[in-house]
Short mmCIF file of C-alpha atoms and ligand atoms in Angstrom, two decimals:
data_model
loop_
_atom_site.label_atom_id
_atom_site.label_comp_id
_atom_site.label_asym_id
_atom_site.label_seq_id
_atom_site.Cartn_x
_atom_site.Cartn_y
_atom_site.Cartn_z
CA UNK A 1 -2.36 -18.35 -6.36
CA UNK A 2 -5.10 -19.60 -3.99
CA UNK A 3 -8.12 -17.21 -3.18
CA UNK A 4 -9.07 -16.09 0.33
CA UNK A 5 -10.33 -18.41 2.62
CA UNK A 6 -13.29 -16.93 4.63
CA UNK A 7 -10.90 -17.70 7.86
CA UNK A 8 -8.66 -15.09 6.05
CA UNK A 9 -11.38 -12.75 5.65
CA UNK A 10 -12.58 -12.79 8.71
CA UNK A 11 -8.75 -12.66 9.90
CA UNK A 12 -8.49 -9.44 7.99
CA UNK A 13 -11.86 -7.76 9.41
CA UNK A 14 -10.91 -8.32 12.78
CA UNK A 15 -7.80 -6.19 12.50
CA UNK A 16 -8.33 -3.75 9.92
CA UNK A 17 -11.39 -3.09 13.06
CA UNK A 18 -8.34 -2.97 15.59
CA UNK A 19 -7.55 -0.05 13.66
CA UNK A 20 -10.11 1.53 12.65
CA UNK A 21 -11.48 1.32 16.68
CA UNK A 22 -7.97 1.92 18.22
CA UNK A 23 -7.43 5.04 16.30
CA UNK A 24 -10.36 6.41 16.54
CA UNK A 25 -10.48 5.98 20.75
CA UNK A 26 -6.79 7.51 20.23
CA UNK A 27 -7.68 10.50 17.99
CA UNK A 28 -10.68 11.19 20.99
CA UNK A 29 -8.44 10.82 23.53
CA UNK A 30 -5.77 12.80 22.36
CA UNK A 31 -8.19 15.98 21.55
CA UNK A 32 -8.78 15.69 25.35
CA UNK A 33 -4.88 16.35 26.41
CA UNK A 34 -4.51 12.47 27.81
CA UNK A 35 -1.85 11.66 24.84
CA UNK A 36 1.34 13.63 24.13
CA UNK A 37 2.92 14.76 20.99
CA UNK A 38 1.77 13.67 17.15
CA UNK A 39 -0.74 11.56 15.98
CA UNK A 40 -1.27 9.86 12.38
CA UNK A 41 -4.13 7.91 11.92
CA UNK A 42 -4.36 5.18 8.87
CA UNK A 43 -8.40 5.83 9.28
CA UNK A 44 -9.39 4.90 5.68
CA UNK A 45 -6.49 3.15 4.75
CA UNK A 46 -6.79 0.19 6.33
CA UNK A 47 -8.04 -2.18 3.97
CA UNK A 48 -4.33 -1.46 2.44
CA UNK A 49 -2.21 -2.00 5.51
CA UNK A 50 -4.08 -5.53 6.79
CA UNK A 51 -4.36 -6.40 3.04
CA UNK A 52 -0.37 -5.88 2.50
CA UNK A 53 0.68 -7.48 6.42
CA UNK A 54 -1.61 -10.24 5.82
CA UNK A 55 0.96 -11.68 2.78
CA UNK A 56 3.32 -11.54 5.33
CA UNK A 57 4.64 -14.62 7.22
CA UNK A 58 4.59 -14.02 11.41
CA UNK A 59 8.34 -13.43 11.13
CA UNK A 60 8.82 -11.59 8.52
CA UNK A 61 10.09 -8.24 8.74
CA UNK A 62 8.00 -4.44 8.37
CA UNK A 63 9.03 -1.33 8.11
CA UNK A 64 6.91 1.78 8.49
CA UNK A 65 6.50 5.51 8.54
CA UNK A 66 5.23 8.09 10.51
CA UNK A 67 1.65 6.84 10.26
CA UNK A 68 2.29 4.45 12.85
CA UNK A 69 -0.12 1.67 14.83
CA UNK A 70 -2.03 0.84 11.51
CA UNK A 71 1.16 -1.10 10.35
CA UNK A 72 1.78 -2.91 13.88
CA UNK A 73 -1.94 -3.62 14.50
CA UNK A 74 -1.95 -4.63 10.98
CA UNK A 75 0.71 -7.33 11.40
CA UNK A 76 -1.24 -8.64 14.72
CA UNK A 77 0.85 -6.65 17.44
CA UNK A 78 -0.62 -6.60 21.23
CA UNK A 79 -2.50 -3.54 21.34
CA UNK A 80 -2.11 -2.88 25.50
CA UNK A 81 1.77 -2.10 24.56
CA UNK A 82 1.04 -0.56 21.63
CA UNK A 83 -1.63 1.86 23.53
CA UNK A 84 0.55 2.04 26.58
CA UNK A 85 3.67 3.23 23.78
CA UNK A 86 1.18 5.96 22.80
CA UNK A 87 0.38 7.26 26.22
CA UNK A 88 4.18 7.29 27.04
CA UNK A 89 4.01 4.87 29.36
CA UNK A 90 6.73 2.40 31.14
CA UNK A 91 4.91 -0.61 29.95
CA UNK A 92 4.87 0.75 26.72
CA UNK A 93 6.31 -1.13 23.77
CA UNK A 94 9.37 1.31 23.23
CA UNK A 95 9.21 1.94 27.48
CA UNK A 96 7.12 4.90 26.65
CA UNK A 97 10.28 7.00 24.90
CA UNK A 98 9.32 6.38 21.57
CA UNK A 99 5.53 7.81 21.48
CA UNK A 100 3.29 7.38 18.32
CA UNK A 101 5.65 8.19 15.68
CA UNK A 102 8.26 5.97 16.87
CA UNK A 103 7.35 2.70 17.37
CA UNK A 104 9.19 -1.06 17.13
CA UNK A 105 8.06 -3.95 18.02
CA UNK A 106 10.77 -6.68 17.29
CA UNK A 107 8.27 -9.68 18.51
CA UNK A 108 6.34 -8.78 15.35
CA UNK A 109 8.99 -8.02 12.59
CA UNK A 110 8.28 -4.72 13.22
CA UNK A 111 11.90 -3.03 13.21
CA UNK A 112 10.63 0.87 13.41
CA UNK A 113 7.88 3.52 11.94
CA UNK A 114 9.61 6.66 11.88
CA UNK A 115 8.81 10.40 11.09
CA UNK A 116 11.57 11.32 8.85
CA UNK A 117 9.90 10.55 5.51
CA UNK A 118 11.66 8.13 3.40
CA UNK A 119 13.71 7.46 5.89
CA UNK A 120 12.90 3.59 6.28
CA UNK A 121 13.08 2.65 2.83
CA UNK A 122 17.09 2.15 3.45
CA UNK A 123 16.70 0.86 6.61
CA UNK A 124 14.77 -1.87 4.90
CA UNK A 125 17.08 -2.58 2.35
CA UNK A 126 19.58 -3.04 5.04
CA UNK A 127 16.88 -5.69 6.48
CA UNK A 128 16.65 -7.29 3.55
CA UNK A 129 20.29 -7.49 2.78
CA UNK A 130 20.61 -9.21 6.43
CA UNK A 131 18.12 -11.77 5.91
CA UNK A 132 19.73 -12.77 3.14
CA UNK A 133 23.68 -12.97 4.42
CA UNK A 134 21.66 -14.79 7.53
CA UNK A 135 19.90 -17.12 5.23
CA UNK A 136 16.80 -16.62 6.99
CA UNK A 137 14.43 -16.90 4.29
CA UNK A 138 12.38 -13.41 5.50
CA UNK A 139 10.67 -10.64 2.97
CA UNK A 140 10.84 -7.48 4.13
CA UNK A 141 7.70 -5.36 3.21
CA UNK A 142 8.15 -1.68 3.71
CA UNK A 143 5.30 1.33 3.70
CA UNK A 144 5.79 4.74 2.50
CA UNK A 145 3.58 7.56 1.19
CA UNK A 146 3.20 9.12 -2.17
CA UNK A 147 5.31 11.80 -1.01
CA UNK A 148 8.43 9.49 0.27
CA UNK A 149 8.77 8.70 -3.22
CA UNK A 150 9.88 11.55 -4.44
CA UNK A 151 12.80 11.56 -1.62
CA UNK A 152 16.27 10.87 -2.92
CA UNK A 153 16.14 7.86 -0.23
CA UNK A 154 13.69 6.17 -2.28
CA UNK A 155 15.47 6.15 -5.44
CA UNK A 156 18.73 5.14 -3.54
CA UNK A 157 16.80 2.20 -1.83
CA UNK A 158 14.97 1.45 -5.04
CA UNK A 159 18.53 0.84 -6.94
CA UNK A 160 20.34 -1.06 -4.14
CA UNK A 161 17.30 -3.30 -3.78
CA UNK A 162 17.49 -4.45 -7.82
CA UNK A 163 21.03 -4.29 -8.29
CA UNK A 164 21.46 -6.91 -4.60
CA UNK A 165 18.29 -8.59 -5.80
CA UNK A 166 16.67 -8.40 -2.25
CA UNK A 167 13.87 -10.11 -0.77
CA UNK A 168 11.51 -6.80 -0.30
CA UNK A 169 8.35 -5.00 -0.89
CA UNK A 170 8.22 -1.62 -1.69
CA UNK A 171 4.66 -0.89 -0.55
CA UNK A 172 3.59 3.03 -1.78
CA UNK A 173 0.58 4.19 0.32
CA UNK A 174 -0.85 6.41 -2.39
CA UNK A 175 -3.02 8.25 -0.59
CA UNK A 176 -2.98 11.16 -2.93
CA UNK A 177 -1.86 13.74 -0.40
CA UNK A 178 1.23 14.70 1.81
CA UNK A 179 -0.14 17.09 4.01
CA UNK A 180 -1.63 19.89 2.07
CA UNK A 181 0.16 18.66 -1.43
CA UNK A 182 -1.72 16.93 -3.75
CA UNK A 183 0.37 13.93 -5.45
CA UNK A 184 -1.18 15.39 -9.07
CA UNK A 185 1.03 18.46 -8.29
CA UNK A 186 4.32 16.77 -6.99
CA UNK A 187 4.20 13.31 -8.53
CA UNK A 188 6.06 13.53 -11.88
CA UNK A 189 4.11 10.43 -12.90
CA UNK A 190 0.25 9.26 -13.02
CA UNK A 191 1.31 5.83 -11.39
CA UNK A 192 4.23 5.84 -8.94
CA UNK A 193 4.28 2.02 -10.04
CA UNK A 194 5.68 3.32 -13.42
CA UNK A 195 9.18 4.38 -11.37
CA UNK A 196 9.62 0.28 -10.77
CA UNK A 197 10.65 0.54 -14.66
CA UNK A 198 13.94 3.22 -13.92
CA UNK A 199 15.16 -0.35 -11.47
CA UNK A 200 14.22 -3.00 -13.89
CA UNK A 201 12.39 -3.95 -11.28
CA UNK A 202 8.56 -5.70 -11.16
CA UNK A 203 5.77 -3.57 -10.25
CA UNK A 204 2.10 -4.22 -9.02
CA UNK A 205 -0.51 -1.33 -9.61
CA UNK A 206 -3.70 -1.69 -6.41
CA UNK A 207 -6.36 1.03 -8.32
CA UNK A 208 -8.80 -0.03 -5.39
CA UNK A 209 -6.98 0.16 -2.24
CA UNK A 210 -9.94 -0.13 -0.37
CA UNK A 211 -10.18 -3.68 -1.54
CA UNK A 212 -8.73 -5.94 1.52
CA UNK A 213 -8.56 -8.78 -1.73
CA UNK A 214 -6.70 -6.86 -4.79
CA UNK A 215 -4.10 -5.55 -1.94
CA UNK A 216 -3.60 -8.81 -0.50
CA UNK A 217 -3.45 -10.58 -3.71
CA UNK A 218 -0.87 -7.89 -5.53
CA UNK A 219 1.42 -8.10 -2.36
CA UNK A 220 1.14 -12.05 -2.39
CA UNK A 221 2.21 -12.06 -5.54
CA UNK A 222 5.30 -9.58 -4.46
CA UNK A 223 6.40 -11.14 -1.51
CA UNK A 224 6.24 -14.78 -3.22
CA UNK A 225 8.74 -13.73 -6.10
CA UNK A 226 10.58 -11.95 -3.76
CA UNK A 227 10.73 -15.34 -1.01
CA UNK A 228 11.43 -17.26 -4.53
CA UNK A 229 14.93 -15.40 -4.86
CA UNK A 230 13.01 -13.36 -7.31
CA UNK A 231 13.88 -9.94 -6.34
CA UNK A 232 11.90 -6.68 -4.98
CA UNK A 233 8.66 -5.34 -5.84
CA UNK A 234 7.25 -2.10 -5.84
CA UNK A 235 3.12 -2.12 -5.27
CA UNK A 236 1.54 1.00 -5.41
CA UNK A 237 -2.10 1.01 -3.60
CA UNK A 238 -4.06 3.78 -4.33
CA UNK A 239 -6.38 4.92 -1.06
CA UNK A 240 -7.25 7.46 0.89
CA UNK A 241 -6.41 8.87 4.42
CA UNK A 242 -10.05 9.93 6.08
CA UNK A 243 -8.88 12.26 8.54
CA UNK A 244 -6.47 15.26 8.46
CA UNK A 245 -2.93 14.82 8.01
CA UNK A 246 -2.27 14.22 11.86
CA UNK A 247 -4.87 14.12 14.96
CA UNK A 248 -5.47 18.04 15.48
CA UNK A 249 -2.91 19.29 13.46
CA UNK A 250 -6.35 21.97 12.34
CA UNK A 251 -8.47 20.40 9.14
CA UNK A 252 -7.48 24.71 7.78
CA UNK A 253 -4.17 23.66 6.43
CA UNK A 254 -6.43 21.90 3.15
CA UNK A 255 -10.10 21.38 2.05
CA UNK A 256 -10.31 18.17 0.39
CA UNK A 257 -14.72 18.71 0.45
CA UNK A 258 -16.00 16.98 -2.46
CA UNK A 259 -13.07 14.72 -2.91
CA UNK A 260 -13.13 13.33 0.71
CA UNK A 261 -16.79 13.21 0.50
CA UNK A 262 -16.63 10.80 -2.34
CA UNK A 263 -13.93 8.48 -0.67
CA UNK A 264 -15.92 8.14 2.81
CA UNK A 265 -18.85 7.10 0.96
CA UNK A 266 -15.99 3.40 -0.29
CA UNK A 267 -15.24 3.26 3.82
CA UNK A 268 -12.90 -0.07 3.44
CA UNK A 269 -14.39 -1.50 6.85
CA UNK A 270 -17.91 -1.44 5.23
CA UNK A 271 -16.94 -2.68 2.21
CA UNK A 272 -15.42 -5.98 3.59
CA UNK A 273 -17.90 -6.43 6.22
CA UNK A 274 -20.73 -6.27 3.60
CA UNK A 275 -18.56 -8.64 1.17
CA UNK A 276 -18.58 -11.35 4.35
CA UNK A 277 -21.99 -10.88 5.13
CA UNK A 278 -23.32 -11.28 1.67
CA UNK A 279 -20.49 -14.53 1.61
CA UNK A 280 -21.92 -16.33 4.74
CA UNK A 281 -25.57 -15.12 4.78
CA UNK A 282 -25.64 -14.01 8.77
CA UNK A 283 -23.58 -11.34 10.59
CA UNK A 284 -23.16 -13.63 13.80
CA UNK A 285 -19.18 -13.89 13.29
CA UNK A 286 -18.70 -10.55 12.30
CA UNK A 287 -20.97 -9.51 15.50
CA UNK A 288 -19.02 -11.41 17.67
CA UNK A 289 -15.17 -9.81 16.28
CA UNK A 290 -16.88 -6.42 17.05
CA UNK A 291 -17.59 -6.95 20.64
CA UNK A 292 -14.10 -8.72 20.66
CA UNK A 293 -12.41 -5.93 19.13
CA UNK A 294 -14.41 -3.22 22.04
CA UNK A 295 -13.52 -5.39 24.42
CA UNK A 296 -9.63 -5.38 23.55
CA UNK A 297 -9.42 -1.43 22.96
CA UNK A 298 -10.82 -0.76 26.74
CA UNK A 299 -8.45 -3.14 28.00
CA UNK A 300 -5.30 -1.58 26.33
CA UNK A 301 -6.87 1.91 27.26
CA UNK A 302 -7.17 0.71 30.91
CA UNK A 303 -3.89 -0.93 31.16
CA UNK A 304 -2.28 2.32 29.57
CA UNK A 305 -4.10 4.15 31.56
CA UNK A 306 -2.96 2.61 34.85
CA UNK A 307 0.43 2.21 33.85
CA UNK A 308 3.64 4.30 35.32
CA UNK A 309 5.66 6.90 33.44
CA UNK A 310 9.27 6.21 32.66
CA UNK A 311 11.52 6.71 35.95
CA UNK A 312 13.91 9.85 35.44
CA UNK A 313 16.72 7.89 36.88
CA UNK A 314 15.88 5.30 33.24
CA UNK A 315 15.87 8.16 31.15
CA UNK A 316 19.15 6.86 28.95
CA UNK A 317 18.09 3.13 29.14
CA UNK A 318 16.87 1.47 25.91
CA UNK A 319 18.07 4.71 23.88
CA UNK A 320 21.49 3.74 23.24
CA UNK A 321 23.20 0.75 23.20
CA UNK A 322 25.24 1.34 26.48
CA UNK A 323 24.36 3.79 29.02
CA UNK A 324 25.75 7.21 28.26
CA UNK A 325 26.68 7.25 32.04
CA UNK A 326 28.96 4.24 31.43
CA UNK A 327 30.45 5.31 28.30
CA UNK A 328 31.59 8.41 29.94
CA UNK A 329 32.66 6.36 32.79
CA UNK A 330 30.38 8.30 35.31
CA UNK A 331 28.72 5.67 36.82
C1 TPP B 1 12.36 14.45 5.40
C2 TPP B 1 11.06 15.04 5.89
N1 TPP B 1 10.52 16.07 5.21
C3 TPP B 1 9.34 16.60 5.64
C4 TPP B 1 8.71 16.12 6.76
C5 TPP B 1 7.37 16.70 7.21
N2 TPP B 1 6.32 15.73 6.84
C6 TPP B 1 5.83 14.86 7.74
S1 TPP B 1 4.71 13.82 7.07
C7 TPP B 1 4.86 14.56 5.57
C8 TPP B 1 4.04 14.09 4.39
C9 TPP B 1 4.37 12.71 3.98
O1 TPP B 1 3.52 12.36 2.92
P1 TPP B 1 3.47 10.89 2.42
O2 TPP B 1 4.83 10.32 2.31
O3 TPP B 1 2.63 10.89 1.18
O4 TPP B 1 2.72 10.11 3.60
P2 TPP B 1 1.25 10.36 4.18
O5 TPP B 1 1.41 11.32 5.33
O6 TPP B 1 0.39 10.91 3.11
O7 TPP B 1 0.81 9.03 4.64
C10 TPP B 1 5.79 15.60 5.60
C11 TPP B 1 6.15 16.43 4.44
C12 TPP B 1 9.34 15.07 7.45
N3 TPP B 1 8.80 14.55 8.55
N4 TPP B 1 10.50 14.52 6.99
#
């Protein structure tokens, strides 16, 4: 497999900054009351999520979880709709119903992150399975924590996937906590990776997550056996979330100290930006996709900002399929 071409890495420092800049203005702007409901942040994981999106062809197809714009941003998405989705806008990318934890965005691949953990490892079987009765030729490459993998959902979607031989990527976000449980007290292995072998199914094991290269490179690898006709993959990354579980959700429920002292001093932002710098010999580039990047996070605030809440009267539109008015013929 080819290495990186600096085009890539500089593709991959421009959004893993979308990110880290978006969530950040998100996480302020929710302490101050301006957006509803919960917030998770992939603040320190994003060398994992623009690593794993960028072996992704446009159209292929992502599935998430409940830590929710890092995957989108990750796989390129418009940021004003994403932004607007957050501050439960109409112009939002789900018309402002869905909020942070439930986002789509179908002109990405992005078919939903959801907050029911584990809960979109099936539905990206189900993908996967439909690209391939379609003959579309797509991968499917789905994220999920350390603790979705000890859901039964995992280990259905983990069997279905090797048994169909589907075209997706079982992407584990080891992040060594869900919530306040550490993965060394409810993992039952050292290396989720090591489940791939209960499937007969390949495995790729990221130690450094925060290493845009290794997790691009590992996923590569998974998504071109798995566009080959080759089967799934299951890639475990091991990273680390920087903030608490969700945005003011109170840092009392654990006290990571030392431990999340060590990770913030291997901030995966820093580490690629150095790595380009010390690859091209100037920061001009790099200077220039930062005052891109604060340019593009005050226009989606703005345009959220200045956009209309859902109408009342809309309330049922884009939540089912028909209009529950209509199917109870009250219309
Ligand atoms: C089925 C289910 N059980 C419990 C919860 C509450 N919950 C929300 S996030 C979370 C932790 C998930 O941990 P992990 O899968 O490792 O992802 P992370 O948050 O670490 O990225 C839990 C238990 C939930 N939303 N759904």
């Amino acid at each position: 497999m080819d290495n990186l071409t600096l085009e890539q890495y500089y593709e991959g420092y421009l959004r893993m900054l979308r990110i880290r800049k978006f969530e950040m203005r998100a996480e302020e702007n929710h302490s101050k009351g301006e957006i509803p409901g919960a917030l998770h942040t992939s603040l320190g994981q994003e060398a994992e999520v623009v690593g794993a999106c960028m072996a992704l062809e446009d159209d292929d197809y992502m599935v998430g979880n409940h830590r929710s714009h890092g995957h989108p941003i990750g796989k390129n998405a418009d940021m004003k709709p994403l932004m607007a989705e957050l501050y439960a806008r109409k112009t939002g990318i789900c018309g402002g119903k869905g909020g942070s934890m439930h986002l789509s965005d179908f002109s990405i691949g992005s078919l939903g992150e959801t907050s029911i953990v584990g809960s979109g490892l099936p539905v990206a079987v189900g993908a996967a399975l439909g690209s391939n009765m379609l003959n579309e030729g797509k991968v499917t490459l789905c994220f999920f924590g350390d603790g979705a993998s000890n859901e039964g959902a995992f280990h259905e979607a983990l069997n279905l996937a090797a048994i169909w031989n589907l075209p997706v990527v079982f992407l584990c976000e080891n992040n060594g906590w869900a919530v306040s449980m550490p993965a060394s007290k409810a993992v039952s292995v050292e290396n989720i990776a090591d489940r791939a072998v209960a499937y007969s199914m390949r495995s790729e094991l990221v130690t450094d997550g925060q290493d845009f290269e290794s997790v691009y490179m590992a996923t590569k690898r998974a998504v071109d056996a798995a566009r080959a006709g080759e089967g799934p993959t299951l890639v475990e990354v091991k990273t680390y979330r920087f903030a608490e579980h969700a945005v003011n959700m109170g840092r009392m429920l654990v006290d990571r100290g030392e431990e999340l002292e060590g990770w913030l001093k291997r901030d995966p932002v820093e580490i690629l930006r150095t790595k380009i710098a010390e690859m091209v010999g100037n920061e001009t580039r790099l200077e220039e996709i930062e005052d891109q990047v604060e340019k593009e996070i005050e226009d989606a605030l703005e345009f959220a900002k200045q956009s209309d809440y859902p109408d009342v009267a809309d309330a049922f539109d884009d939540v089912y399929s028909e209009r529950v008015s209509d199917f109870y013929g009250l219309s």
